[in-house]
Tab-separated table of C-alpha atoms in Angstrom:
chain	number	residue	atom	x	y	z
A	1	MET	CA	0.013	0.133	-0.045
A	2	THR	CA	2.969	2.147	0.956
A	3	ALA	CA	4.682	1.869	-2.172
A	4	ALA	CA	1.351	2.609	-4.508
A	5	LEU	CA	1.361	6.536	-2.540
A	6	LEU	CA	4.900	6.871	-3.724
A	7	VAL	CA	4.428	6.129	-7.007
A	8	PRO	CA	2.704	9.258	-8.134
A	9	ASN	CA	4.911	11.057	-5.644
A	10	LEU	CA	7.864	9.936	-7.897
A	11	ALA	CA	6.420	10.693	-10.920
A	12	HIS	CA	4.878	13.894	-10.288
A	13	ALA	CA	8.681	15.024	-8.889
A	14	ALA	CA	10.115	14.121	-12.403
A	15	ASP	CA	7.250	16.183	-13.979
A	16	GLN	CA	7.886	19.359	-11.311
A	17	ASP	CA	8.565	23.069	-13.121
A	18	ARG	CA	12.497	24.066	-13.875
A	19	VAL	CA	13.382	27.267	-13.499
A	20	GLN	CA	15.825	28.768	-14.581
A	21	PHE	CA	17.430	32.218	-12.808
A	22	CYS	CA	19.825	34.455	-14.578
A	23	TRP	CA	21.385	37.090	-13.298
A	24	ALA	CA	24.409	39.780	-13.947
A	25	MET	CA	26.185	42.598	-11.693
A	26	GLY	CA	26.571	45.917	-14.067
A	27	LYS	CA	30.675	46.529	-14.256
A	28	PHE	CA	30.092	50.319	-13.453
A	29	ASP	CA	26.925	51.207	-11.656
A	30	HIS	CA	24.802	49.297	-8.783
A	31	THR	CA	22.606	47.403	-11.054
A	32	ILE	CA	21.469	43.584	-11.185
A	33	TYR	CA	20.231	42.510	-14.282
A	34	PHE	CA	18.157	39.131	-14.134
A	35	ALA	CA	15.800	37.256	-16.102
A	36	GLU	CA	13.954	33.873	-15.248
A	37	VAL	CA	12.252	31.206	-16.786
A	38	GLU	CA	10.094	28.052	-17.011
A	39	ASN	CA	10.457	24.676	-18.067
A	40	ARG	CA	12.619	25.747	-21.507
A	41	GLU	CA	16.083	25.054	-22.454
A	42	ASP	CA	19.342	26.780	-21.198
A	43	ARG	CA	19.035	30.737	-21.711
A	44	GLN	CA	22.216	31.942	-20.250
A	45	ALA	CA	23.824	32.718	-23.592
A	46	SER	CA	20.528	34.191	-24.450
A	47	PHE	CA	20.797	36.222	-21.240
A	48	ASP	CA	24.524	37.439	-22.192
A	49	ALA	CA	23.834	38.387	-25.588
A	50	LEU	CA	20.699	40.471	-24.744
A	51	LEU	CA	22.849	42.367	-22.045
A	52	GLU	CA	25.697	42.749	-25.053
A	53	ILE	CA	23.222	43.955	-27.355
A	54	SER	CA	22.163	46.421	-25.228
A	55	GLY	CA	25.566	47.569	-24.434
A	56	ILE	CA	25.582	47.098	-20.770
A	57	ASP	CA	28.907	46.797	-19.677
A	58	HIS	CA	28.577	43.356	-16.691
A	59	ASN	CA	30.436	41.078	-14.869
A	60	ALA	CA	30.101	37.863	-15.820
A	61	VAL	CA	26.782	36.098	-16.125
A	62	LYS	CA	25.159	33.634	-13.242
A	63	CYS	CA	22.371	31.213	-13.589
A	64	SER	CA	20.730	28.452	-11.686
A	65	THR	CA	18.041	25.589	-12.638
A	66	SER	CA	16.112	24.507	-10.006
A	67	ASP	CA	13.076	23.028	-8.763
A	68	LEU	CA	10.071	25.876	-8.578
A	69	ALA	CA	9.509	25.714	-4.481
A	70	THR	CA	13.488	26.335	-4.225
A	71	HIS	CA	13.821	29.013	-6.542
A	72	ARG	CA	11.167	30.927	-5.124
A	73	LEU	CA	13.425	30.841	-1.525
A	74	ALA	CA	16.113	31.327	-3.357
A	75	ARG	CA	15.184	34.358	-5.598
A	76	ALA	CA	13.518	35.814	-2.193
A	77	GLU	CA	16.845	35.841	-0.422
A	78	LEU	CA	19.391	36.715	-3.286
A	79	PHE	CA	16.384	40.172	-3.677
A	80	LYS	CA	16.720	40.448	0.345
A	81	ASP	CA	20.641	40.678	-0.590
A	82	TRP	CA	20.198	42.993	-3.163
A	83	ARG	CA	17.772	45.322	-1.454
A	84	GLU	CA	20.151	45.726	1.156
A	85	SER	CA	22.769	47.162	-0.543
A	86	GLU	CA	21.260	48.852	-2.608
A	87	PHE	CA	21.184	47.928	-6.126
A	88	GLU	CA	18.840	48.512	-8.426
A	89	ILE	CA	17.275	45.760	-9.736
A	90	VAL	CA	16.484	45.438	-13.254
A	91	ASN	CA	13.984	42.188	-14.317
A	92	THR	CA	14.924	41.417	-18.275
A	93	THR	CA	13.130	38.724	-18.337
A	94	PHE	CA	10.323	39.885	-21.391
A	95	LEU	CA	13.686	41.003	-23.265
A	96	SER	CA	15.290	37.398	-23.204
A	97	ASP	CA	12.962	36.123	-24.822
A	98	LEU	CA	12.611	38.143	-27.585
A	99	ASP	CA	14.479	35.785	-30.016
A	100	TYR	CA	11.024	33.129	-29.547
């Protein structure tokens, strides 16, 4: 009986939404640029290209991919840290998907 209850949960775990969250700090300003996307292929190169095309001098792009719950917790912690540091936070998500 217990095994029957675990099987649907394991199948659901394999189908969980994945979120990729990418960010980069501006080199010469106090700005954090970020983008996030669910259930798509790796978008790091697209995000980096967007910053380059936009003429934004930035440090290396960092990305993480995680399940939705983990993403929400990590995102909240990053935003808390960024706000405490008085960084301006710019959401570029809609721009990084223009090539679709």
